[in-house]
Amino acid sequence: MTYFFWAEDLAANGESRRVNSDLRFAEVRHFEEIFREGMAGESAQQQQQQQEGQQGNQSEELIKQQKEVLNATWKLKRLVENNPAQLLEDAPVVQAGQESVIESAAAAGAMVGDSEAGRHLQQALEAMRSAAGELEAISAEDDVPRLDAALGHEQAAYAALLKMRAREFEVQRAQQQSSSSSSSASQRQQRQMQNMELKQEEKRYETQRFAQEQQQEARREATREDLQMLNRLKELARRQGSITDKIKELQAMLEEAQTEEEKEEIRRELERLEEEQRELVEDLDELNERMETGQNRDRTTEERENLDQAREEAQKTAESLENERLDQAANAGTRAEQQFEELADEFRERTSNQFADEMRQARREVRELADKEEEIAGELERRRKEKNPGNEEKDPFTPDQLEKDLAAQQEELGNLLEDLRQLSEQAEEAEPVLSRKLYDAVRETETEGVKDALENARRFARFDRLLEAAEFERAARLGIDELKEGVEQAAESILGNEEAALRMARSEIENLMREVEES
C-alpha cells in the first residue's frame, strides 16, 4: 500500500495552495505465510533453500530498484506542479531507470523456480513495460496524464514484486522449521514471534524518532537561515558605515579643494561611491527575496518591513550621491546603517533563543542518557549477584532486555553526538563560546571510545559474561557522565544570564505541570 500526506492553506493573496509529502509505503503480510510448516525432505530442502535464497536476494534488489523508480516518478509529479518544464527534462531519466529494472527483472526470470513467483514476476514485467512506454511517450509539458499513468503502472509492478517476495518468505520460514525436531521447531517459532515483536517496537520507536528528527531539522534549518541573514545584515551595516564615512570625508575634501582638477578627482570618487551604494541596494533586494521564500516568509514579517525602511534610506543615499547632495547622502546613510544594526540585533536575539532551545533539548537528552546508564549498571550488578554456576546458559541468539538497552544506548549516544556536532558548527560565529565547549565535549567522548565501550558491553552481555560486560559498561558510564558535565557547562554559557535563566525555569515548570496532569 502506498500513501502520502498533504497540507493545504491559503496564501496571502487568498488563493488555495497545497503541498504533498514524499510517497510512503506500507507492506501487509499474512501470519500464515510466516509460520506455515514445510513438507519437503531434508536433502531436497537444502538444495531448494539455496535456490530460493538466490531468488530472494534478486527479488529484494528488484523491489528496491522499483521503489526508487516509483519515488522518482512521484517526485517528478510534485515538481511539475510548479515547474512544467521539468517534465521534459526528467522524464527520460526516470524512463532509463525503469528500463534498467526491466533488464534486471528479465534476467531474474530465468532463475525463478516457483511457478507462482514466476507469474508475479511476469505481471511485474508487463506493468514495468507499460510504465516505460508512458514515460517514453511524453513529448510536451502538458503530458502530465501520461506521468500519472506511468505512476499507476509502477505501483502495479511494485505490488507484484511484493507478492513474489511474500511467497519466498513462506517457503524459507517453512524450511527452517521443518529441518529440526518438533521441539526445536516450537522454539524457533517462538523466537520468530519475539523478533517480530522487537521489530514492531523498533518501528514504533523509529517512527517517533523520525518525527522528532523532522521537527529538530526544521528548527535547525530555521537557525541556519537566521544565521545567514544575520551575517548578511552585519556585512551590509559594515559596508554602509564605510560608505557613509567616505561620503563625509569626500565632502570635507570637496569644500577644501581649490583647483578644478582636485574637485574633478573628488567627483570621480563620488561616482565610484555611488556605484558601491547601488550595489548595496541590489544586495538588499536579494536579502529581501530570501526572507520572502519558503518558511522564512512567515517568520520574518516584521523584519521585512524594517528592511524595506532601511532600503528606502539606502536608495536615498544613492540618489543624493548622484545629485551631489552630500549632506543628505551622509544622513540617509547613517540612518540606513543604524537600521541594519537594529535588524542584526533582532536576528542575533532570535538565534540566541534558538540556540538556548537547542541546548535545553541537548541537556535533557544527555541527562536521560546518563540516568538510563545508571539503570543498566544496576541491572548488571543485580544479575552478577544472582548468577549461579549451575544456571542454564543464556541463549546468545535471543537478545534480552539488557542487550537491547545497551544497543539503544549506543544508538542514542551516536545521535546525540551528531546533534551536538551540528550545533557546534552552527554556533561557531554567533556563539563562539558555546561552539568551542560543545566541540570539546564531543571530541573527548569520541576520543575515550564511549560508543566502543557500549558495544563491547553489549557483546559480553549477549553471552552472559557479566564481569567483562560490567567493566566496559563502567567505562562507558564514566564517559557519558563526562559528556553530561560538558553539555551542562556549554548550556550555562548561553543560559547563564538572568533573563535566559528565568525563561528556562518557566519552561521547566510548565513541563513539570504537564507531566503531573498527564500522570
Short mmCIF file of N, CA and C in Angstrom, two decimals, residues 79-198:
data_model
loop_
_atom_site.label_atom_id
_atom_site.label_comp_id
_atom_site.label_asym_id
_atom_site.label_seq_id
_atom_site.Cartn_x
_atom_site.Cartn_y
_atom_site.Cartn_z
N LEU A 79 7.20 18.08 -8.74
CA LEU A 79 7.99 19.18 -9.29
C LEU A 79 7.26 19.90 -10.41
N VAL A 80 6.60 19.13 -11.28
CA VAL A 80 5.98 19.75 -12.46
C VAL A 80 4.77 20.60 -12.10
N GLU A 81 4.27 20.47 -10.88
CA GLU A 81 3.16 21.33 -10.48
C GLU A 81 3.57 22.80 -10.48
N ASN A 82 4.83 23.05 -10.11
CA ASN A 82 5.33 24.43 -10.08
C ASN A 82 6.26 24.74 -11.25
N ASN A 83 6.80 23.70 -11.88
CA ASN A 83 7.75 23.91 -12.98
C ASN A 83 7.46 22.90 -14.08
N PRO A 84 6.49 23.16 -14.97
CA PRO A 84 6.11 22.20 -16.01
C PRO A 84 7.26 21.80 -16.91
N ALA A 85 8.24 22.69 -17.10
CA ALA A 85 9.36 22.37 -17.99
C ALA A 85 10.20 21.21 -17.47
N GLN A 86 10.09 20.92 -16.17
CA GLN A 86 10.87 19.84 -15.58
C GLN A 86 10.44 18.48 -16.13
N LEU A 87 9.20 18.39 -16.64
CA LEU A 87 8.68 17.11 -17.12
C LEU A 87 9.51 16.59 -18.29
N LEU A 88 9.75 17.43 -19.28
CA LEU A 88 10.51 17.00 -20.45
C LEU A 88 11.97 16.72 -20.10
N GLU A 89 12.48 17.40 -19.10
CA GLU A 89 13.89 17.23 -18.73
C GLU A 89 14.14 15.94 -17.96
N ASP A 90 13.22 15.58 -17.06
CA ASP A 90 13.46 14.46 -16.15
C ASP A 90 12.76 13.17 -16.54
N ALA A 91 11.73 13.24 -17.38
CA ALA A 91 11.01 12.02 -17.76
C ALA A 91 11.94 10.99 -18.42
N PRO A 92 12.86 11.38 -19.32
CA PRO A 92 13.78 10.38 -19.89
C PRO A 92 14.68 9.73 -18.85
N VAL A 93 15.04 10.48 -17.81
CA VAL A 93 15.88 9.91 -16.75
C VAL A 93 15.13 8.83 -15.99
N VAL A 94 13.87 9.11 -15.67
CA VAL A 94 13.06 8.11 -14.97
C VAL A 94 12.82 6.90 -15.87
N GLN A 95 12.60 7.16 -17.15
CA GLN A 95 12.39 6.05 -18.10
C GLN A 95 13.61 5.15 -18.15
N ALA A 96 14.81 5.76 -18.18
CA ALA A 96 16.04 4.96 -18.20
C ALA A 96 16.15 4.09 -16.96
N GLY A 97 15.75 4.64 -15.82
CA GLY A 97 15.76 3.84 -14.59
C GLY A 97 14.79 2.67 -14.66
N GLN A 98 13.60 2.90 -15.24
CA GLN A 98 12.63 1.82 -15.38
C GLN A 98 13.13 0.75 -16.35
N GLU A 99 13.76 1.17 -17.44
CA GLU A 99 14.31 0.21 -18.40
C GLU A 99 15.39 -0.66 -17.74
N SER A 100 16.19 -0.05 -16.86
CA SER A 100 17.22 -0.81 -16.15
C SER A 100 16.60 -1.88 -15.26
N VAL A 101 15.50 -1.54 -14.58
CA VAL A 101 14.82 -2.53 -13.73
C VAL A 101 14.21 -3.64 -14.59
N ILE A 102 13.71 -3.28 -15.77
CA ILE A 102 13.15 -4.29 -16.68
C ILE A 102 14.22 -5.30 -17.07
N GLU A 103 15.41 -4.82 -17.39
CA GLU A 103 16.51 -5.73 -17.75
C GLU A 103 16.85 -6.66 -16.59
N SER A 104 16.93 -6.11 -15.38
CA SER A 104 17.24 -6.94 -14.22
C SER A 104 16.15 -7.97 -13.96
N ALA A 105 14.89 -7.57 -14.12
CA ALA A 105 13.77 -8.49 -13.88
C ALA A 105 13.75 -9.60 -14.92
N ALA A 106 14.04 -9.25 -16.18
CA ALA A 106 14.06 -10.27 -17.22
C ALA A 106 15.16 -11.29 -16.96
N ALA A 107 16.32 -10.82 -16.50
CA ALA A 107 17.42 -11.73 -16.19
C ALA A 107 17.08 -12.61 -14.99
N ALA A 108 16.35 -12.06 -14.03
CA ALA A 108 15.99 -12.84 -12.84
C ALA A 108 14.94 -13.90 -13.16
N GLY A 109 14.16 -13.71 -14.23
CA GLY A 109 13.10 -14.65 -14.56
C GLY A 109 13.62 -16.05 -14.82
N ALA A 110 14.85 -16.16 -15.34
CA ALA A 110 15.40 -17.47 -15.65
C ALA A 110 15.73 -18.27 -14.39
N MET A 111 15.87 -17.61 -13.24
CA MET A 111 16.27 -18.29 -12.01
C MET A 111 15.09 -18.54 -11.07
N VAL A 112 13.89 -18.13 -11.46
CA VAL A 112 12.72 -18.33 -10.60
C VAL A 112 12.22 -19.76 -10.77
N GLY A 113 12.28 -20.53 -9.70
CA GLY A 113 11.84 -21.92 -9.77
C GLY A 113 10.41 -22.13 -9.36
N ASP A 114 9.84 -21.21 -8.64
CA ASP A 114 8.47 -21.33 -8.16
C ASP A 114 7.52 -20.76 -9.20
N SER A 115 6.49 -21.54 -9.58
CA SER A 115 5.59 -21.11 -10.64
C SER A 115 4.78 -19.88 -10.25
N GLU A 116 4.35 -19.82 -8.99
CA GLU A 116 3.57 -18.66 -8.56
C GLU A 116 4.43 -17.40 -8.54
N ALA A 117 5.67 -17.54 -8.07
CA ALA A 117 6.58 -16.40 -8.08
C ALA A 117 6.86 -15.95 -9.51
N GLY A 118 7.01 -16.92 -10.43
CA GLY A 118 7.23 -16.56 -11.83
C GLY A 118 6.05 -15.81 -12.42
N ARG A 119 4.83 -16.19 -12.04
CA ARG A 119 3.65 -15.50 -12.54
C ARG A 119 3.63 -14.05 -12.05
N HIS A 120 3.97 -13.85 -10.78
CA HIS A 120 4.01 -12.49 -10.25
C HIS A 120 5.09 -11.67 -10.95
N LEU A 121 6.22 -12.31 -11.26
CA LEU A 121 7.30 -11.59 -11.93
C LEU A 121 6.87 -11.15 -13.33
N GLN A 122 6.14 -12.02 -14.04
CA GLN A 122 5.66 -11.66 -15.37
C GLN A 122 4.67 -10.49 -15.30
N GLN A 123 3.83 -10.50 -14.29
CA GLN A 123 2.90 -9.37 -14.10
C GLN A 123 3.67 -8.08 -13.85
N ALA A 124 4.72 -8.19 -13.05
CA ALA A 124 5.54 -7.01 -12.77
C ALA A 124 6.21 -6.49 -14.03
N LEU A 125 6.72 -7.42 -14.86
CA LEU A 125 7.39 -7.02 -16.10
C LEU A 125 6.41 -6.31 -17.04
N GLU A 126 5.22 -6.83 -17.17
CA GLU A 126 4.23 -6.19 -18.04
C GLU A 126 3.91 -4.77 -17.57
N ALA A 127 3.76 -4.62 -16.27
CA ALA A 127 3.46 -3.29 -15.73
C ALA A 127 4.64 -2.34 -15.92
N MET A 128 5.87 -2.87 -15.74
CA MET A 128 7.06 -2.03 -15.95
C MET A 128 7.15 -1.55 -17.39
N ARG A 129 6.90 -2.46 -18.34
CA ARG A 129 6.98 -2.07 -19.75
C ARG A 129 5.91 -1.02 -20.08
N SER A 130 4.74 -1.16 -19.50
CA SER A 130 3.69 -0.16 -19.73
C SER A 130 4.11 1.20 -19.17
N ALA A 131 4.75 1.18 -17.98
CA ALA A 131 5.22 2.43 -17.39
C ALA A 131 6.29 3.08 -18.25
N ALA A 132 7.24 2.26 -18.74
CA ALA A 132 8.29 2.80 -19.59
C ALA A 132 7.71 3.38 -20.88
N GLY A 133 6.68 2.72 -21.42
CA GLY A 133 6.05 3.23 -22.63
C GLY A 133 5.38 4.58 -22.41
N GLU A 134 4.72 4.74 -21.28
CA GLU A 134 4.08 6.03 -20.98
C GLU A 134 5.12 7.12 -20.82
N LEU A 135 6.23 6.80 -20.15
CA LEU A 135 7.29 7.80 -19.96
C LEU A 135 7.93 8.19 -21.29
N GLU A 136 8.11 7.19 -22.15
CA GLU A 136 8.73 7.47 -23.45
C GLU A 136 7.83 8.35 -24.32
N ALA A 137 6.52 8.22 -24.14
CA ALA A 137 5.57 8.96 -24.98
C ALA A 137 5.41 10.42 -24.56
N ILE A 138 6.00 10.80 -23.45
CA ILE A 138 5.89 12.19 -23.00
C ILE A 138 6.69 13.09 -23.94
N SER A 139 6.01 14.04 -24.56
CA SER A 139 6.67 14.91 -25.54
C SER A 139 6.34 16.38 -25.34
N ALA A 140 5.52 16.71 -24.36
CA ALA A 140 5.16 18.10 -24.14
C ALA A 140 5.00 18.34 -22.64
N GLU A 141 5.03 19.61 -22.26
CA GLU A 141 4.95 19.96 -20.85
C GLU A 141 3.59 19.62 -20.25
N ASP A 142 2.56 19.52 -21.08
CA ASP A 142 1.22 19.22 -20.57
C ASP A 142 0.88 17.73 -20.62
N ASP A 143 1.89 16.87 -20.81
CA ASP A 143 1.65 15.42 -20.84
C ASP A 143 1.63 14.82 -19.44
N VAL A 144 1.13 15.57 -18.47
CA VAL A 144 1.08 15.09 -17.09
C VAL A 144 0.22 13.84 -16.94
N PRO A 145 -0.91 13.68 -17.70
CA PRO A 145 -1.69 12.44 -17.58
C PRO A 145 -0.86 11.19 -17.89
N ARG A 146 0.09 11.28 -18.81
CA ARG A 146 0.95 10.12 -19.08
C ARG A 146 1.83 9.82 -17.87
N LEU A 147 2.27 10.86 -17.20
CA LEU A 147 3.06 10.65 -15.99
C LEU A 147 2.22 9.96 -14.92
N ASP A 148 0.96 10.36 -14.79
CA ASP A 148 0.06 9.71 -13.82
C ASP A 148 -0.16 8.24 -14.20
N ALA A 149 -0.31 7.98 -15.50
CA ALA A 149 -0.49 6.59 -15.95
C ALA A 149 0.75 5.76 -15.65
N ALA A 150 1.93 6.34 -15.90
CA ALA A 150 3.17 5.63 -15.59
C ALA A 150 3.26 5.31 -14.11
N LEU A 151 2.85 6.26 -13.28
CA LEU A 151 2.88 6.04 -11.83
C LEU A 151 1.99 4.87 -11.44
N GLY A 152 0.82 4.76 -12.05
CA GLY A 152 -0.07 3.64 -11.75
C GLY A 152 0.53 2.30 -12.14
N HIS A 153 1.16 2.24 -13.33
CA HIS A 153 1.81 1.00 -13.76
C HIS A 153 2.98 0.64 -12.83
N GLU A 154 3.73 1.64 -12.40
CA GLU A 154 4.86 1.38 -11.50
C GLU A 154 4.37 0.83 -10.16
N GLN A 155 3.26 1.34 -9.67
CA GLN A 155 2.70 0.81 -8.42
C GLN A 155 2.25 -0.64 -8.60
N ALA A 156 1.67 -0.94 -9.74
CA ALA A 156 1.25 -2.32 -10.01
C ALA A 156 2.45 -3.25 -10.06
N ALA A 157 3.54 -2.79 -10.68
CA ALA A 157 4.76 -3.60 -10.75
C ALA A 157 5.33 -3.82 -9.35
N TYR A 158 5.34 -2.79 -8.55
CA TYR A 158 5.85 -2.91 -7.19
C TYR A 158 5.02 -3.90 -6.37
N ALA A 159 3.69 -3.83 -6.52
CA ALA A 159 2.81 -4.75 -5.79
C ALA A 159 3.05 -6.20 -6.21
N ALA A 160 3.26 -6.42 -7.52
CA ALA A 160 3.52 -7.78 -8.00
C ALA A 160 4.83 -8.32 -7.44
N LEU A 161 5.84 -7.48 -7.37
CA LEU A 161 7.13 -7.91 -6.81
C LEU A 161 6.99 -8.25 -5.33
N LEU A 162 6.18 -7.50 -4.60
CA LEU A 162 5.96 -7.80 -3.19
C LEU A 162 5.26 -9.14 -3.01
N LYS A 163 4.31 -9.46 -3.88
CA LYS A 163 3.65 -10.77 -3.82
C LYS A 163 4.64 -11.89 -4.08
N MET A 164 5.56 -11.64 -4.96
CA MET A 164 6.61 -12.62 -5.24
C MET A 164 7.46 -12.85 -4.00
N ARG A 165 7.81 -11.78 -3.29
CA ARG A 165 8.62 -11.92 -2.10
C ARG A 165 7.84 -12.60 -0.97
N ALA A 166 6.55 -12.30 -0.87
CA ALA A 166 5.76 -12.91 0.19
C ALA A 166 5.76 -14.43 0.08
N ARG A 167 5.73 -14.98 -1.15
CA ARG A 167 5.80 -16.42 -1.36
C ARG A 167 7.14 -16.97 -0.89
N GLU A 168 8.19 -16.25 -1.13
CA GLU A 168 9.52 -16.69 -0.71
C GLU A 168 9.61 -16.76 0.80
N PHE A 169 9.06 -15.79 1.50
CA PHE A 169 9.10 -15.81 2.96
C PHE A 169 8.41 -17.04 3.50
N GLU A 170 7.32 -17.41 2.86
CA GLU A 170 6.58 -18.58 3.31
C GLU A 170 7.45 -19.83 3.20
N VAL A 171 8.10 -20.01 2.06
CA VAL A 171 8.91 -21.21 1.83
C VAL A 171 10.12 -21.23 2.74
N GLN A 172 10.82 -20.12 2.88
CA GLN A 172 12.03 -20.10 3.68
C GLN A 172 11.74 -20.38 5.14
N ARG A 173 10.71 -19.77 5.68
CA ARG A 173 10.40 -20.00 7.08
C ARG A 173 9.92 -21.43 7.31
N ALA A 174 9.17 -21.98 6.34
CA ALA A 174 8.73 -23.36 6.46
C ALA A 174 9.92 -24.29 6.47
N GLN A 175 10.92 -24.03 5.63
CA GLN A 175 12.11 -24.88 5.57
C GLN A 175 12.86 -24.83 6.89
N GLN A 176 12.99 -23.65 7.47
CA GLN A 176 13.73 -23.54 8.72
C GLN A 176 13.06 -24.34 9.82
N GLN A 177 11.72 -24.36 9.85
CA GLN A 177 11.03 -25.04 10.93
C GLN A 177 10.99 -26.55 10.73
N SER A 178 10.95 -27.02 9.49
CA SER A 178 10.79 -28.44 9.26
C SER A 178 12.10 -29.19 9.29
N SER A 179 13.21 -28.50 9.41
CA SER A 179 14.50 -29.17 9.35
C SER A 179 14.92 -29.75 10.69
N SER A 180 14.20 -29.50 11.77
CA SER A 180 14.57 -29.99 13.08
C SER A 180 13.39 -30.71 13.71
N SER A 181 13.56 -31.09 14.95
CA SER A 181 12.51 -31.79 15.67
C SER A 181 11.38 -30.84 15.99
N SER A 182 10.26 -31.43 16.45
CA SER A 182 9.10 -30.60 16.75
C SER A 182 9.41 -29.65 17.89
N SER A 183 10.23 -30.08 18.88
CA SER A 183 10.58 -29.20 19.98
C SER A 183 11.39 -28.01 19.49
N SER A 184 12.37 -28.29 18.64
CA SER A 184 13.19 -27.20 18.08
C SER A 184 12.34 -26.27 17.24
N ALA A 185 11.39 -26.86 16.49
CA ALA A 185 10.52 -26.02 15.65
C ALA A 185 9.72 -25.07 16.52
N SER A 186 9.23 -25.56 17.66
CA SER A 186 8.46 -24.70 18.55
C SER A 186 9.32 -23.56 19.08
N GLN A 187 10.59 -23.88 19.44
CA GLN A 187 11.49 -22.84 19.95
C GLN A 187 11.76 -21.79 18.89
N ARG A 188 11.99 -22.23 17.66
CA ARG A 188 12.27 -21.27 16.59
C ARG A 188 11.05 -20.41 16.29
N GLN A 189 9.88 -21.04 16.35
CA GLN A 189 8.67 -20.27 16.10
C GLN A 189 8.50 -19.19 17.16
N GLN A 190 8.76 -19.57 18.41
CA GLN A 190 8.66 -18.59 19.48
C GLN A 190 9.68 -17.47 19.29
N ARG A 191 10.88 -17.83 18.85
CA ARG A 191 11.92 -16.83 18.62
C ARG A 191 11.51 -15.87 17.50
N GLN A 192 10.87 -16.42 16.46
CA GLN A 192 10.40 -15.57 15.37
C GLN A 192 9.37 -14.56 15.86
N MET A 193 8.47 -15.05 16.71
CA MET A 193 7.45 -14.15 17.24
C MET A 193 8.08 -13.07 18.11
N GLN A 194 9.10 -13.45 18.90
CA GLN A 194 9.79 -12.45 19.72
C GLN A 194 10.49 -11.42 18.84
N ASN A 195 11.14 -11.90 17.79
CA ASN A 195 11.82 -10.98 16.88
C ASN A 195 10.83 -10.05 16.19
N MET A 196 9.65 -10.61 15.84
CA MET A 196 8.63 -9.79 15.20
C MET A 196 8.17 -8.68 16.15
N GLU A 197 7.97 -9.04 17.43
CA GLU A 197 7.56 -8.04 18.40
C GLU A 197 8.64 -6.98 18.57
N LEU A 198 9.91 -7.42 18.56
CA LEU A 198 11.01 -6.48 18.68
C LEU A 198 11.03 -5.52 17.50
#
